Coordinates of C-alpha atoms (C1' of nucleotides) in Angstrom, one line a residue:
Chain A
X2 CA 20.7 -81.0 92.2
X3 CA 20.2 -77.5 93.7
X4 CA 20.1 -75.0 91.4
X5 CA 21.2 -71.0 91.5
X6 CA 19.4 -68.2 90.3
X7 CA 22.1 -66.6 87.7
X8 CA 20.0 -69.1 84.9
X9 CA 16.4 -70.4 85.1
X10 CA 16.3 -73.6 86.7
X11 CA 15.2 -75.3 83.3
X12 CA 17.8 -74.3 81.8
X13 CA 20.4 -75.7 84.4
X14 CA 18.6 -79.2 84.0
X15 CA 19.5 -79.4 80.7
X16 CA 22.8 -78.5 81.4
X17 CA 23.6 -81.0 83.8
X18 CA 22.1 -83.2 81.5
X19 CA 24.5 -82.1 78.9
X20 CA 27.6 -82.4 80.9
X21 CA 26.7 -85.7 82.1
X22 CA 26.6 -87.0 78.2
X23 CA 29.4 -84.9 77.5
X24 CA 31.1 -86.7 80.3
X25 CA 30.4 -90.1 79.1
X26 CA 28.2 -90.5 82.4
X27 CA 24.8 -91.4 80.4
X28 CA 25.0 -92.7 77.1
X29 CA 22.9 -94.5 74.9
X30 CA 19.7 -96.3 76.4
X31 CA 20.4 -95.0 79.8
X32 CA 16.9 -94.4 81.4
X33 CA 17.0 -91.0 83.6
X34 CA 14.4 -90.0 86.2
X35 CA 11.0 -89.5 85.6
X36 CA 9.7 -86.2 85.4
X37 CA 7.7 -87.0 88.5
X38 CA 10.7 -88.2 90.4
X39 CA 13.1 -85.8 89.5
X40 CA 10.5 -83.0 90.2
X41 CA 10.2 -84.4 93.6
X42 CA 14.1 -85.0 94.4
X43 CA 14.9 -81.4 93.5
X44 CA 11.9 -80.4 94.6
X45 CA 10.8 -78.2 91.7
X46 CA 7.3 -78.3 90.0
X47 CA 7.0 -81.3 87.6
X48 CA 6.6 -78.4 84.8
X49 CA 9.3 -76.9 84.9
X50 CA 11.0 -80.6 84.8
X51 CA 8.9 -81.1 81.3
X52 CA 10.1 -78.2 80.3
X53 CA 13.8 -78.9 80.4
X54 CA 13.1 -83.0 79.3
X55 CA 10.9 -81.8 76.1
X56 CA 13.7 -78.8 75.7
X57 CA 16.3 -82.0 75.7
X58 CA 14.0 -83.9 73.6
X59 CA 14.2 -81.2 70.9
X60 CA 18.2 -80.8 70.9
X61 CA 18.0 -84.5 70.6
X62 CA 19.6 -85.5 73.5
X63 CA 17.0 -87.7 74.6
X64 CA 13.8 -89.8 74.0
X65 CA 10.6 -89.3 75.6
X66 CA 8.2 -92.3 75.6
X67 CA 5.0 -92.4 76.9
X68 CA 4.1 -94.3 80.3
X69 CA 7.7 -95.5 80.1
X70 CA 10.1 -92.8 80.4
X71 CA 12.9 -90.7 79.3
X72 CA 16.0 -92.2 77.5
X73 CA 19.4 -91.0 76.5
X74 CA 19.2 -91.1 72.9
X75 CA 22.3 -89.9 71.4
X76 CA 24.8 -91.2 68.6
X77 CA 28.2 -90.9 69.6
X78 CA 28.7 -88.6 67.1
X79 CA 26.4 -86.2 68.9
X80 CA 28.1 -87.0 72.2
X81 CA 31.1 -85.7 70.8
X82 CA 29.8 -82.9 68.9
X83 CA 28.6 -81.6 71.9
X84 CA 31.6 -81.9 73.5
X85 CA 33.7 -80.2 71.3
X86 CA 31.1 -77.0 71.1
X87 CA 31.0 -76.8 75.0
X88 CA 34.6 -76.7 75.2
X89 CA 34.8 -74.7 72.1
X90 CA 32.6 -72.1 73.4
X91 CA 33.7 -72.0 76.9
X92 CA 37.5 -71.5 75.6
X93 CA 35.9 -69.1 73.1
X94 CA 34.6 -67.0 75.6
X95 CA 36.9 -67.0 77.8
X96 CA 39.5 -65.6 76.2
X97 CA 37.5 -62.8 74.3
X98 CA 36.9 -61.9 78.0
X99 CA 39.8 -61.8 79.3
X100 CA 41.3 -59.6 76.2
X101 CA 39.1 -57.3 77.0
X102 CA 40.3 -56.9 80.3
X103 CA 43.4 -55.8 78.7
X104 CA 45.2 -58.6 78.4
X105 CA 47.8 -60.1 75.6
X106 CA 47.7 -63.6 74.3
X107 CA 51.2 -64.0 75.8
X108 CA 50.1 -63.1 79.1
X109 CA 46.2 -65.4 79.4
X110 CA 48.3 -68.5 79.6
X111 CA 50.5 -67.5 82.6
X112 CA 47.6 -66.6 84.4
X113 CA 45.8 -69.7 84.0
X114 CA 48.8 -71.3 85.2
X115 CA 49.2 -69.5 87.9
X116 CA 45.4 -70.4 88.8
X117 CA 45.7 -74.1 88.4
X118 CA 49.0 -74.1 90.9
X119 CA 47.0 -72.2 92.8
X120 CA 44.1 -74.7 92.8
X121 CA 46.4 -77.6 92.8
X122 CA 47.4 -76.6 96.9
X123 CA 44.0 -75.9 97.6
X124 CA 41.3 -77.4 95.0
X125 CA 38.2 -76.7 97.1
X126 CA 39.1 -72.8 96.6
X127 CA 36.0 -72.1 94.1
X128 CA 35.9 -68.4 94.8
X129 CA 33.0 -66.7 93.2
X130 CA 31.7 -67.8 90.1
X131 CA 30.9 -65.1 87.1
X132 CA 28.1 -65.8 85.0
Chain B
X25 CA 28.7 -50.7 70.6
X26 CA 26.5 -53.0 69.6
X27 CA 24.3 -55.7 71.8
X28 CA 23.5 -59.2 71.7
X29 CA 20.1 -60.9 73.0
X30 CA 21.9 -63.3 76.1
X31 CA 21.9 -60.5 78.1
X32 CA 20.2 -57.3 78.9
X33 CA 21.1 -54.4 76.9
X34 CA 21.5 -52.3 80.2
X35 CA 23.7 -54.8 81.9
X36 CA 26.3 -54.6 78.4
X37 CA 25.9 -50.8 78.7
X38 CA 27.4 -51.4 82.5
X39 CA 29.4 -54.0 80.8
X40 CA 31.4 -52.1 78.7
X41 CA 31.9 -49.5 80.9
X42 CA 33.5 -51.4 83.6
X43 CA 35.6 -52.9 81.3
X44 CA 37.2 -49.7 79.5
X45 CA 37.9 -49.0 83.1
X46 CA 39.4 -52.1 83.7
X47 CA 41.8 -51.4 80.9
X48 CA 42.8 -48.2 81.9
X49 CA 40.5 -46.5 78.8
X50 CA 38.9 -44.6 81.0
X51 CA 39.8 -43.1 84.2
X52 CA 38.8 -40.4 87.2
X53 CA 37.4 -37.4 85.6
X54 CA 36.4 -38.6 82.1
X55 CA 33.5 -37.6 80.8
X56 CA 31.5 -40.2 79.4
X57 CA 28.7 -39.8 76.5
X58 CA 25.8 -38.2 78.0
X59 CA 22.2 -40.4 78.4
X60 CA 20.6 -38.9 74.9
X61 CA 24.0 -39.1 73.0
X62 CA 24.5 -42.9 74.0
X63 CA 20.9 -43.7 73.0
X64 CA 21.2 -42.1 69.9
X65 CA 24.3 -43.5 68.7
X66 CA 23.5 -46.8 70.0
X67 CA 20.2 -46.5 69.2
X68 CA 18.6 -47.8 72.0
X69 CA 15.4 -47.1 74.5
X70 CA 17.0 -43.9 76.9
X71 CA 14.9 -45.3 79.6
X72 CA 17.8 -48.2 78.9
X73 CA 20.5 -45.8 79.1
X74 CA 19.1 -44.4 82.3
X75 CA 18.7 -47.5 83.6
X76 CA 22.4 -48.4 83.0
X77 CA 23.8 -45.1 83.9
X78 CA 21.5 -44.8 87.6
X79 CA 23.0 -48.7 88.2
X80 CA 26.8 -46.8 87.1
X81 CA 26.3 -44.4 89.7
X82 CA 25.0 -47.3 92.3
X83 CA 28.0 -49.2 91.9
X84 CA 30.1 -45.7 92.4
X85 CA 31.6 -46.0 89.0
X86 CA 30.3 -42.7 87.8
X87 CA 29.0 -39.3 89.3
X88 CA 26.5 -37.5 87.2
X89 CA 26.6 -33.3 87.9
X90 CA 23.3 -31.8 87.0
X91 CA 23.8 -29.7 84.0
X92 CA 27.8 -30.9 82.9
X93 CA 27.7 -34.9 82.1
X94 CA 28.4 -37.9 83.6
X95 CA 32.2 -38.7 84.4
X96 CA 33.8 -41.4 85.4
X97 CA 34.3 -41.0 89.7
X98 CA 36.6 -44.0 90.5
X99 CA 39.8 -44.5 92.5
X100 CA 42.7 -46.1 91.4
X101 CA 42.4 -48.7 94.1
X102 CA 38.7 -49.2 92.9
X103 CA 39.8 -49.9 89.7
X104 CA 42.4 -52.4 90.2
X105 CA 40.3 -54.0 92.6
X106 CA 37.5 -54.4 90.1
X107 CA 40.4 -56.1 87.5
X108 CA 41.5 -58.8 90.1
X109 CA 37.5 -59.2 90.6
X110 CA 36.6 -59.5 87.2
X111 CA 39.6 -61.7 86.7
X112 CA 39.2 -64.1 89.4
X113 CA 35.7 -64.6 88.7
X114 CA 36.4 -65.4 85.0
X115 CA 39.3 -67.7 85.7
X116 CA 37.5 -69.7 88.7
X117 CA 34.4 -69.7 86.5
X118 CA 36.4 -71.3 83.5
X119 CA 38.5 -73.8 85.4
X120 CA 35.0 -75.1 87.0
X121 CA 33.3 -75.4 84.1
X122 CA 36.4 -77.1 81.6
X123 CA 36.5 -79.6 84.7
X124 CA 32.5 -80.4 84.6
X125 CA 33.2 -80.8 81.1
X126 CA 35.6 -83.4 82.2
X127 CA 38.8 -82.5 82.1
X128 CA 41.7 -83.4 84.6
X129 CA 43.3 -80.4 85.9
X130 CA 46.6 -81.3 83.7
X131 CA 44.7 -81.4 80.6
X132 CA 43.4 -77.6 81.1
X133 CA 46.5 -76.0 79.9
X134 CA 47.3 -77.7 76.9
X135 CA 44.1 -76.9 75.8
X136 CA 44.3 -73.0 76.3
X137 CA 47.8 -73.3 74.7
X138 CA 46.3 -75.1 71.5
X139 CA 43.4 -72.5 71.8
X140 CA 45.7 -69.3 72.0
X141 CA 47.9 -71.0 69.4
X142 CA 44.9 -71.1 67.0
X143 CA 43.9 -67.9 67.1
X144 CA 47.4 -66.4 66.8
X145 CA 47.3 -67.6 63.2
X146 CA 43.8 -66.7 62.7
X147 CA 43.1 -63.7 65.6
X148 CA 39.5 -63.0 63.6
X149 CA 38.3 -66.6 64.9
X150 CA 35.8 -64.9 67.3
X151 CA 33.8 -68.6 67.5
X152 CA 30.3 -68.7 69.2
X153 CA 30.1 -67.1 72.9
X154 CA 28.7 -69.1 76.0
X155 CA 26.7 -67.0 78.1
Chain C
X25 CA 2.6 -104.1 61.4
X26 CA 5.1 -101.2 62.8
X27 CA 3.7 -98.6 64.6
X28 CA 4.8 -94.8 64.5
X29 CA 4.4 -92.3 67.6
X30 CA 2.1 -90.1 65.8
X31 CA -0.7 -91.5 66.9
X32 CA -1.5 -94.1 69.7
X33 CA -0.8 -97.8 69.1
X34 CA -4.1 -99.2 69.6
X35 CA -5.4 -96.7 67.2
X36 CA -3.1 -97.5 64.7
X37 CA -4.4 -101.0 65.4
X38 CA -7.7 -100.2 65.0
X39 CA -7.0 -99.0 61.5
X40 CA -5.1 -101.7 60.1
X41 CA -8.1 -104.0 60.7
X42 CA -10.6 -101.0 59.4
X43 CA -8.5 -100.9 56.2
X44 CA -8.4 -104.7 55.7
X45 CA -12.1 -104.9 56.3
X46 CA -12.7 -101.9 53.9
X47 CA -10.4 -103.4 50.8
X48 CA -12.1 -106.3 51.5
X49 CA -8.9 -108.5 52.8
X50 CA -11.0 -109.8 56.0
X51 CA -15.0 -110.3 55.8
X52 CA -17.4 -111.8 58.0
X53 CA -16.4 -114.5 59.5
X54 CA -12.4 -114.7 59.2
X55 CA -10.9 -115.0 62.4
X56 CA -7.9 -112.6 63.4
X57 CA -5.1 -112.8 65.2
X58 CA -5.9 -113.5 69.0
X59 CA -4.9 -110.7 71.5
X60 CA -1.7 -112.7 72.7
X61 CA -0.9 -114.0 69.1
X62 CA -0.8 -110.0 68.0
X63 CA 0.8 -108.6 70.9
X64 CA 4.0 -111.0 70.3
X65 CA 4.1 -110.9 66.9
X66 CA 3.9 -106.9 66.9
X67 CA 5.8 -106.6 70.5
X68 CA 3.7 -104.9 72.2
X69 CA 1.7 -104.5 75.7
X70 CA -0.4 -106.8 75.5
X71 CA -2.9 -104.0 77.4
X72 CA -3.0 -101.9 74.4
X73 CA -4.1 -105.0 71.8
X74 CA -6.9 -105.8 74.9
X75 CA -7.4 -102.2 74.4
X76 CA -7.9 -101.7 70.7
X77 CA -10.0 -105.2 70.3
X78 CA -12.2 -103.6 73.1
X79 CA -12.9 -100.8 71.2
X80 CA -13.3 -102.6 68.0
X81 CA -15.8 -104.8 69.7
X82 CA -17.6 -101.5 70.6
X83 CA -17.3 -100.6 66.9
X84 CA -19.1 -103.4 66.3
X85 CA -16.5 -104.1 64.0
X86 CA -15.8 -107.8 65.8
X87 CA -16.9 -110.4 67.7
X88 CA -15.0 -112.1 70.3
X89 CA -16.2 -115.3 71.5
X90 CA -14.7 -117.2 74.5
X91 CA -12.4 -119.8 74.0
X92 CA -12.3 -119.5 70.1
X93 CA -10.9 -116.2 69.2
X94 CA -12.0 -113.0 67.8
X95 CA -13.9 -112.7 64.3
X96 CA -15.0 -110.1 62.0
X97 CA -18.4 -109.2 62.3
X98 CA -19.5 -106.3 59.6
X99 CA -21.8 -107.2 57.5
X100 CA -21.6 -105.8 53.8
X101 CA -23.4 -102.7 54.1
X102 CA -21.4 -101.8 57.1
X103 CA -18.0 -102.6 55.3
X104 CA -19.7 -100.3 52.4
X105 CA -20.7 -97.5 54.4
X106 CA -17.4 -97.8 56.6
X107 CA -15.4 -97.1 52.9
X108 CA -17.6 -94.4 51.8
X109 CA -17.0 -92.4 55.3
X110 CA -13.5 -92.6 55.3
X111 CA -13.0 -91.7 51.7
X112 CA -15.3 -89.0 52.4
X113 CA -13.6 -87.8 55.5
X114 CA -10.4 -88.1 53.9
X115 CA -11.1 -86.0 51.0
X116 CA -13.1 -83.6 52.9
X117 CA -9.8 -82.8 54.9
X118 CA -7.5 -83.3 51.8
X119 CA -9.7 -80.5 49.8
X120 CA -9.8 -78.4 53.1
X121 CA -6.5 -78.4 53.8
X122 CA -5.0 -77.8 50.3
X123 CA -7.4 -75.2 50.3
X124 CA -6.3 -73.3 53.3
X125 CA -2.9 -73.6 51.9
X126 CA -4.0 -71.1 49.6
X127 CA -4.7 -72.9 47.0
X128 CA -7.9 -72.6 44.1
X129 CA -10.1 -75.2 43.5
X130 CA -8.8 -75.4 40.2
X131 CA -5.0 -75.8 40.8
X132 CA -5.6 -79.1 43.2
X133 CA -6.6 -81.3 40.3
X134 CA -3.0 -80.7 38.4
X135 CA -1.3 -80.6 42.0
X136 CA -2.9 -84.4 42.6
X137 CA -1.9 -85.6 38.9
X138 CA 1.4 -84.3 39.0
X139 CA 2.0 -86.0 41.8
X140 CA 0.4 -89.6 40.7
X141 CA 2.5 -89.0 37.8
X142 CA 5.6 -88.3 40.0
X143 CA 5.1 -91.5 42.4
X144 CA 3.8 -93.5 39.1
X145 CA 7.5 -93.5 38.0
X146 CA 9.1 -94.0 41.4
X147 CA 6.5 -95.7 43.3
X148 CA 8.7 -96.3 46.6
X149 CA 8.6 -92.4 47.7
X150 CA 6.4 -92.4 50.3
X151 CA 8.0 -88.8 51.2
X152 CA 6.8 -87.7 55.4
X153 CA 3.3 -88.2 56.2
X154 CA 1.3 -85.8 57.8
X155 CA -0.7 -86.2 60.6
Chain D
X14 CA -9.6 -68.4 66.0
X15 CA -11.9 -71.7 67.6
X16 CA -10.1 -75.0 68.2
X17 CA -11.2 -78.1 67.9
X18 CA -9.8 -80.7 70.5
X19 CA -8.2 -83.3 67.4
X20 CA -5.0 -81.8 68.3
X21 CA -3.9 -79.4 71.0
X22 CA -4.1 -76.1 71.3
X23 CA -1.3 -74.6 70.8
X24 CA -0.4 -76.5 67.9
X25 CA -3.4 -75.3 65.8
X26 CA -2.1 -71.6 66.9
X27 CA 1.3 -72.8 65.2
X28 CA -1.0 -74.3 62.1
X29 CA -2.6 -70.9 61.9
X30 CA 0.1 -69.3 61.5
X31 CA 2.1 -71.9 59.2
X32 CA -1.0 -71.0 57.2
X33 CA -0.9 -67.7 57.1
X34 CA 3.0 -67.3 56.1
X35 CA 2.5 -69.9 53.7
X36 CA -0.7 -67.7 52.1
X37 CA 1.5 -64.5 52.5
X38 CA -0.5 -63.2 54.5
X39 CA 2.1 -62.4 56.8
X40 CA 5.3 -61.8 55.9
X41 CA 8.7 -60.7 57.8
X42 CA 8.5 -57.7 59.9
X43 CA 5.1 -58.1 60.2
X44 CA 4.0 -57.9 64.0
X45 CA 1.6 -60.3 65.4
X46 CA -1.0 -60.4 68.5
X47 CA 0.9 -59.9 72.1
X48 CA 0.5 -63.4 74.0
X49 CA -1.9 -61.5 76.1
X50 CA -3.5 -60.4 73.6
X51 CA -3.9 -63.3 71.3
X52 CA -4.6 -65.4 75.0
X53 CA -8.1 -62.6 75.5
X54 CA -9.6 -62.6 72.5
X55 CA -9.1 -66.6 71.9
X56 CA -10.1 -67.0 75.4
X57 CA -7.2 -69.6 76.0
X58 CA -4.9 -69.1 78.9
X59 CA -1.3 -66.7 78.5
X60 CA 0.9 -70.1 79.1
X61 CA -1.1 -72.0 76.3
X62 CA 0.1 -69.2 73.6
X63 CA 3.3 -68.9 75.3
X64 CA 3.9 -72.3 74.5
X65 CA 2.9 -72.0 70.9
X66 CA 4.7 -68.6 70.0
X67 CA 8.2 -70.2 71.7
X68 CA 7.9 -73.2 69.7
X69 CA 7.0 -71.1 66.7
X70 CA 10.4 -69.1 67.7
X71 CA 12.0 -72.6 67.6
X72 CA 11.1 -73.5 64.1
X73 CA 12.4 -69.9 63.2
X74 CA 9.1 -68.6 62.2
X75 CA 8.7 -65.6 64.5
X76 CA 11.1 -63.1 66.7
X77 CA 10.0 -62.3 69.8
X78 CA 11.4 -59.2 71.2
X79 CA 11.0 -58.7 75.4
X80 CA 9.0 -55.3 76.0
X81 CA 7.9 -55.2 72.4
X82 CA 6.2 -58.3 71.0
X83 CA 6.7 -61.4 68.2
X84 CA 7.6 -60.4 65.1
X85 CA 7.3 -62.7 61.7
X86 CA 10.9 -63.6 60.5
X87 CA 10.7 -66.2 57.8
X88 CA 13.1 -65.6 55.1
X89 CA 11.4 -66.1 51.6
X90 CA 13.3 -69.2 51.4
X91 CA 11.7 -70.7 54.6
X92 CA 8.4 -69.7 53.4
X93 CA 8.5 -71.5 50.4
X94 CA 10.1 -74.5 51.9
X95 CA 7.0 -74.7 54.3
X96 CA 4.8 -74.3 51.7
X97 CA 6.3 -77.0 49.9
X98 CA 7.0 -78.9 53.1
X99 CA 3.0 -78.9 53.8
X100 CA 1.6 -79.8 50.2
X101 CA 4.1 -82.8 49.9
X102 CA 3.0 -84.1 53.6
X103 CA -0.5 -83.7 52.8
X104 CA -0.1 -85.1 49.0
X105 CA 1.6 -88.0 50.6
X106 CA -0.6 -88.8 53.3
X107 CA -3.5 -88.8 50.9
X108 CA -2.6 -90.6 48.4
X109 CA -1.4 -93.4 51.1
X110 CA -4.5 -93.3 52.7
X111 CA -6.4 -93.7 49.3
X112 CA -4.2 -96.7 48.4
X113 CA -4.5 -98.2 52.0
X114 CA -8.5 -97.7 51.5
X115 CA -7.9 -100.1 48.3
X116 CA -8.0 -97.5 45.7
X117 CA -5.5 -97.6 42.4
X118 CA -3.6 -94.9 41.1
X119 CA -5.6 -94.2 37.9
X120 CA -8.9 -94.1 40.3
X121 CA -8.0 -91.6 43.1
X122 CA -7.6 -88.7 40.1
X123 CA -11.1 -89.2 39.1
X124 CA -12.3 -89.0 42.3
X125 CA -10.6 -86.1 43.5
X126 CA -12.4 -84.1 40.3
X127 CA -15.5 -85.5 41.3
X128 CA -15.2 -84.2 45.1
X129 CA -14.4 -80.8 43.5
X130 CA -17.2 -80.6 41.1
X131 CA -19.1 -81.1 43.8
X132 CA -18.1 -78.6 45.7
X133 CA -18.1 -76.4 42.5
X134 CA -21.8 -76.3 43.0
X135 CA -21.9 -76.6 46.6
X136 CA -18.5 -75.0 48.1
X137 CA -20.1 -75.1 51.6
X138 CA -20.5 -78.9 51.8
X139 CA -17.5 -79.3 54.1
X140 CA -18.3 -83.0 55.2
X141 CA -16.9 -84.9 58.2
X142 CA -13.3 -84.3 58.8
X143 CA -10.4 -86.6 59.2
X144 CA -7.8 -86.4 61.9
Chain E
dG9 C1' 3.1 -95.3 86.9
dT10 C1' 4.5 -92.4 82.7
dG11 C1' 4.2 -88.3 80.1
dG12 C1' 0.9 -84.4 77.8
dT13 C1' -2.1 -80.4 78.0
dC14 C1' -4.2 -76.8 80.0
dT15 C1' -5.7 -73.3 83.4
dA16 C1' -5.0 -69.8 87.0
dG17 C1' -2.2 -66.8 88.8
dA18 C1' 2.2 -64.9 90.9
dC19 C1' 6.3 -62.4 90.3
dC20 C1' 10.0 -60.8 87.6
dA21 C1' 12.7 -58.3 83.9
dC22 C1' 12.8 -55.3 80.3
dC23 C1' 11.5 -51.3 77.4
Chain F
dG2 C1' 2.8 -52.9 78.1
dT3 C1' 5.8 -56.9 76.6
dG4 C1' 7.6 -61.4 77.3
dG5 C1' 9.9 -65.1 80.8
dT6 C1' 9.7 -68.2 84.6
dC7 C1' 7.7 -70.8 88.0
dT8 C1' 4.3 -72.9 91.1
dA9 C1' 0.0 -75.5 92.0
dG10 C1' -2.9 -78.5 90.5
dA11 C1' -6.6 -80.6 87.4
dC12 C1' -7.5 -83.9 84.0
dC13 C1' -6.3 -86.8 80.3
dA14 C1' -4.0 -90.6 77.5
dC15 C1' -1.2 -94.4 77.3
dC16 C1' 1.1 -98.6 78.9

DNA sequence: GTGGTCTAGACCACC
DNA sequence: GTGGTCTAGACCACC
């Protein structure tokens, strides 16, 4: 729950909100913080918390209702759709990328590879994060 | 040469630049379109193109001569380092974000393989972009 | 009896009994359902039933008396006059609002018959409703 | 440009523009108010129309370009399919209400032509209204 | 206690 | 000048 200042903290609610789902971590029925609550735990202004739970509400992913709270509201199928467009979009972009860094399909896999060895000895190595 | 809304138009001016260095495209000594040719062709705001070209010079990836052009002003050390940069940061930023997706660190590599596989046999597949 | 979130409950409770009163299903005299009766039956707080049979008391529309229950209390003018406002109303808007859709005076009469006509044949499309 | 407090602000911003793209009198390209603008002369605070032109953006109705202003961008499709969308919801909801007031369907026609011959002779008569 | 709306105003990013 | 984000805080509506 802190937050960095490449996105706008709104926006990075609703993203952990989204992986969580995607994650299998909330599901159906689950009841998430109150705006109130979560605006005091993060310590962000309770607007800025609306903002990202009525966002949610509009892409479906949850269900707001009044004097009782904020509910994960989405079919399965949902769950995986979203799933399958984060990864999608993530792999997507990521390999535009790095082709236009000059590199061949034959050579993107290696590399990754080489990264997850590398991450394997040391996992905590997070270096610094693009984006 | 032409822009999409997730990002400001100067920074995918800068963008592009840094990555036809990257590839070797451009190199010490080439000239570069001037300020009112870029905004032309791209048809964009100049204030835009000046914005992106002061923030080129900033980041000592260009030297502008008063009266000649702008050319590209970095050293080959400078432009390998910015490649391993560029890289690192996309592959760390990947590998986090396929993992808070939920994926095991085994799992990443078959899907990149399925992914580049994919898009060997259909290389147009340009998919949605994150970021 | 089932509620949707467009407007609050106890309202919508409020107008169920209005619209019995005004067809004439309940009259003077015929006892209703008693707050705790209602508030299983229709699963709900039983806070919002108190709340709506508050306000209909206020409304003059019932009378509760202790230890016996709550009973309608409009005499026949009232349930007359109740009618003719909220046909009124309700055309008012209706006329207002097709109006500001651009349309003429004239073309609303055809609009509304083609539309009995349409619903006389399938009576069961009760399409979205607005408000 | 006065709103009544039935319904929130910025939702009767959205209405008024529904309105006017469903009247064609505003079609794609054309430009509307600034936020700050539209915020001074309806004397309602920036945020308030900030609200109501992003949701606009979200049901595709407007563009809004940064450093240049909100632009309307409803393909002739979309505007038909609101203006269908809004008759049907209003032609729906009335004729519900008129039923649930204890009307049939042969009587709510002849009433409609008597509200309108009414207001044939005295168009200002706008009533009460509902909602 | 829960969410919903609105105002006031700061500060930023972009053109 | 244009929109975007965020804070602070009031007041309301509902349960």
């Amino acid at each position: 729950m802190d937050f960095d200042s490449s996105q706008p903290i709104y926006k990075q609610i609703i993203d952990y909100y989204k992986k969580q789902i995607v994650r299998g971590e909330l599901g159906p029925g689950d009841k998430i913080l109150s705006q109130r609550e979560y605006a005091e735990q993060a310590r962000v202004n309770p607007n800025t918390v609306q903002r990202a739970y009525r966002e949610m509400e509009a892409l479906q992913m949850v269900e707001t209702v009044r004097g009782q709270g904020t509910f994960i509201r989405v079919s399965e199928e949902t769950q995986k759709r979203l799933k399958r467009e984060m990864e999608e979009s993530l792999l997507a972009y990521f390999v535009k990328e790095m082709k236009s860094l000059g590199y061949e399909q034959d050579e993107i896999l290696g590399i990754v590879q080489r990264k997850l060895e590398a991450q394997g000895e040391d996992p905590e190595d997070d270096s610094i994060q693009k984006c």
